[in-house]
CSV table of C-alpha atoms in Angstrom, one decimal:
chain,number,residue,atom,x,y,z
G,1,UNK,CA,75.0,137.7,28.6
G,2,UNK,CA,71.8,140.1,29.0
G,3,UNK,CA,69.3,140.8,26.3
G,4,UNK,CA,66.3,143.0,26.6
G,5,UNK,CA,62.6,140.9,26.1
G,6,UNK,CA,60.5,142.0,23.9
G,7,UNK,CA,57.1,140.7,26.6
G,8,UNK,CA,58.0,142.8,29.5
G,9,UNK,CA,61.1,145.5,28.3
G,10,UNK,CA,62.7,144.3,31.0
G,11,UNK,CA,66.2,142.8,31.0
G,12,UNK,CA,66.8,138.8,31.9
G,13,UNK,CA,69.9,136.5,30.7
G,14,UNK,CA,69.7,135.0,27.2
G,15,UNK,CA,67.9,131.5,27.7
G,16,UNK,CA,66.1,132.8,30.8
G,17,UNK,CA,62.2,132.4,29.8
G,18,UNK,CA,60.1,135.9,30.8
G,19,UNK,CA,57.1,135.3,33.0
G,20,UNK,CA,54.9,137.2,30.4
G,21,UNK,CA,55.8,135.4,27.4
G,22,UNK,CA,52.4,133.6,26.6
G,23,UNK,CA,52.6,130.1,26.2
G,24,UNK,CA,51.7,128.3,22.8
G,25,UNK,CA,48.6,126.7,22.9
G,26,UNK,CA,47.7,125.2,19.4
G,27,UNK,CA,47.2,121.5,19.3
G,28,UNK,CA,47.8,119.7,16.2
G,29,UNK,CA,44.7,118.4,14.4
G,30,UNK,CA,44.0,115.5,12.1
G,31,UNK,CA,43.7,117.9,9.5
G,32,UNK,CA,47.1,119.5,10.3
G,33,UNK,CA,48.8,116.1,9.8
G,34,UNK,CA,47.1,115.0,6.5
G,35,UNK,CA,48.4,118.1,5.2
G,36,UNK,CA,52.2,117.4,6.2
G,37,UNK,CA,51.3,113.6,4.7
G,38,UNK,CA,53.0,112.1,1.9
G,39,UNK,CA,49.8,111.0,0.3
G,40,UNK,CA,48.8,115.1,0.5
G,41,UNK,CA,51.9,116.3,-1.0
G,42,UNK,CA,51.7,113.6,-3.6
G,43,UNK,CA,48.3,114.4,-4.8
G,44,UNK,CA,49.0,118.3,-4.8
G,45,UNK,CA,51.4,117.5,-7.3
G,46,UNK,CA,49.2,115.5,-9.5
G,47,UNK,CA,46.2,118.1,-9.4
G,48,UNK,CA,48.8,121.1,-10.1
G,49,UNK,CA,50.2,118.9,-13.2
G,50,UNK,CA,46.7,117.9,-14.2
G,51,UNK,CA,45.6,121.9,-14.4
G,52,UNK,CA,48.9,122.3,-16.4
G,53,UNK,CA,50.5,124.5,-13.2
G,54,UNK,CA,48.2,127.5,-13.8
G,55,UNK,CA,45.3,129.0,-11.9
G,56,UNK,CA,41.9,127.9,-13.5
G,57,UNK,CA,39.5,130.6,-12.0
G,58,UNK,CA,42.1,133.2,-13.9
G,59,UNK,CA,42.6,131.6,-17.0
G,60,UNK,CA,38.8,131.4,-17.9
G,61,UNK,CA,39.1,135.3,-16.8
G,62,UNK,CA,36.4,135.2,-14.1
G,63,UNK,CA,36.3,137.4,-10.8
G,64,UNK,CA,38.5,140.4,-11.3
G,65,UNK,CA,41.6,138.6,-13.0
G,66,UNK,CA,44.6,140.5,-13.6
G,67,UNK,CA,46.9,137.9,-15.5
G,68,UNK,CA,44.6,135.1,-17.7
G,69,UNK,CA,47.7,132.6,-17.8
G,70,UNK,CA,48.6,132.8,-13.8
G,71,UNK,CA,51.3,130.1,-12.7
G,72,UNK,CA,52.3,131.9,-9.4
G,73,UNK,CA,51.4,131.6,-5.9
G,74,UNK,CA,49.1,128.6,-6.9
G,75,UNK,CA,47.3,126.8,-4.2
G,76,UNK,CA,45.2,124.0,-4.4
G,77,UNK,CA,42.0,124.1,-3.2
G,78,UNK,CA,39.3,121.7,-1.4
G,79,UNK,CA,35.9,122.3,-2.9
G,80,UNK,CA,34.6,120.8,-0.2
G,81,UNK,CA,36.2,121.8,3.0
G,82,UNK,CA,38.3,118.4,4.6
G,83,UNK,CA,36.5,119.3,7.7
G,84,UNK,CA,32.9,118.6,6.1
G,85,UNK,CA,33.8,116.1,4.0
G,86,UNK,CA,37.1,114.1,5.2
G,87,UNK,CA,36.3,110.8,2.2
G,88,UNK,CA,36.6,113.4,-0.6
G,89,UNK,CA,40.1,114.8,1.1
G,90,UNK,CA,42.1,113.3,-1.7
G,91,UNK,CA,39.4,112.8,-4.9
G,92,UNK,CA,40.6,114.4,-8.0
G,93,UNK,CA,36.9,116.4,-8.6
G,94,UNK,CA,37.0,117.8,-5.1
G,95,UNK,CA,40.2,119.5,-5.8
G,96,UNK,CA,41.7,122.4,-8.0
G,97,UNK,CA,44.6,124.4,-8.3
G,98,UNK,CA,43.9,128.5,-7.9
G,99,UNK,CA,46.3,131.7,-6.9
G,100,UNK,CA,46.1,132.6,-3.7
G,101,UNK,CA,44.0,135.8,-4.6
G,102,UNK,CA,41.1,133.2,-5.9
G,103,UNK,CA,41.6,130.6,-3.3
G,104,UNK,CA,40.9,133.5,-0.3
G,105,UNK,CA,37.9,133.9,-2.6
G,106,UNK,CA,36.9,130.5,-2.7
G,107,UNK,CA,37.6,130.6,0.8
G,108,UNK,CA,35.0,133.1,1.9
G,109,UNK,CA,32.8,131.8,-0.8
G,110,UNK,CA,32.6,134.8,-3.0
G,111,UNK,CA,33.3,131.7,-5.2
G,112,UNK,CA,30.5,129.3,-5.4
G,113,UNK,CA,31.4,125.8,-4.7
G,114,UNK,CA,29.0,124.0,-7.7
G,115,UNK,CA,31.3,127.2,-10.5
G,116,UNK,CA,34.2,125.7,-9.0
G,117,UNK,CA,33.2,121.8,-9.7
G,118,UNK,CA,32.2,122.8,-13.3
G,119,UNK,CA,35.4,124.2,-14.1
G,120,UNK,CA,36.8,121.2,-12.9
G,121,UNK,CA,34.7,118.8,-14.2
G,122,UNK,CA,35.2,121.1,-17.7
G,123,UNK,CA,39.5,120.6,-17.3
G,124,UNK,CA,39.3,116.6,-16.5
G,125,UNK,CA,40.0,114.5,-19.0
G,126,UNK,CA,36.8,112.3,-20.3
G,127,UNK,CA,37.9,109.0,-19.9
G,128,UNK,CA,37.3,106.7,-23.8
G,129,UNK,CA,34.0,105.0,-23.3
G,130,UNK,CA,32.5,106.9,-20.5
G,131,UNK,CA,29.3,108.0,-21.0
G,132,UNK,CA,28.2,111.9,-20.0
């Protein structure tokens, strides 16, 4: 059976590969597995539970929010990036959950990282006895 490729527009036999197909060349990363890790998907959960499933830039209405009580498309976000700071990958005041509109922000840092650590220090629960 022929089928026309969509490299060259020519015509080859189904499971033939085309010369100009270009071949993949992304290389998993360290980062790449902690990500598809247990321990990451675990800990997702409990930061998204923590900040009650809903986005916490939006629900203190800051940066151009369009819905205060967001619960979709959240993300959670690194305060620190993993690649500068690989011990605080998993630490519950590195880590918050955002849309995805507020996360790109955070992202390109329209978002500053020490705004981002208040709110989170302001959502964690004081433990009884601990001193501020």
């Amino acid at each position: 059976m022929l089928k026309s490729c969509t490299y060259c527009g020519g015509i080859h036999k189904r499971g033939q590969r085309c010369a100009s197909k270009p071949v993949a060349t992304k290389q998993t990363t360290y980062i790449d597995r902690f990500r598809w890790s247990r321990a990451w998907k675990n800990k997702r959960a409990h930061i998204a539970d923590r900040d009650k499933h809903l986005c916490q830039v939006c629900l203190r209405n800051l940066y151009n929010t369009q819905m205060q009580y967001n619960f979709t498309d959240l993300e959670v976000h690194h305060v620190e990036p993993i690649a500068n700071a690989w011990d605080k990958r998993l630490e519950d005041d590195n880590l918050i959950s955002l849309c995805r509109y507020h996360h790109e922000l955070a992202e390109k840092g329209t978002i500053p990282a020490e705004e981002l650590k208040n709110i989170i220090l302001e959502s964690t629960p004081q433990v009884f006895g601990e001193k501020s």
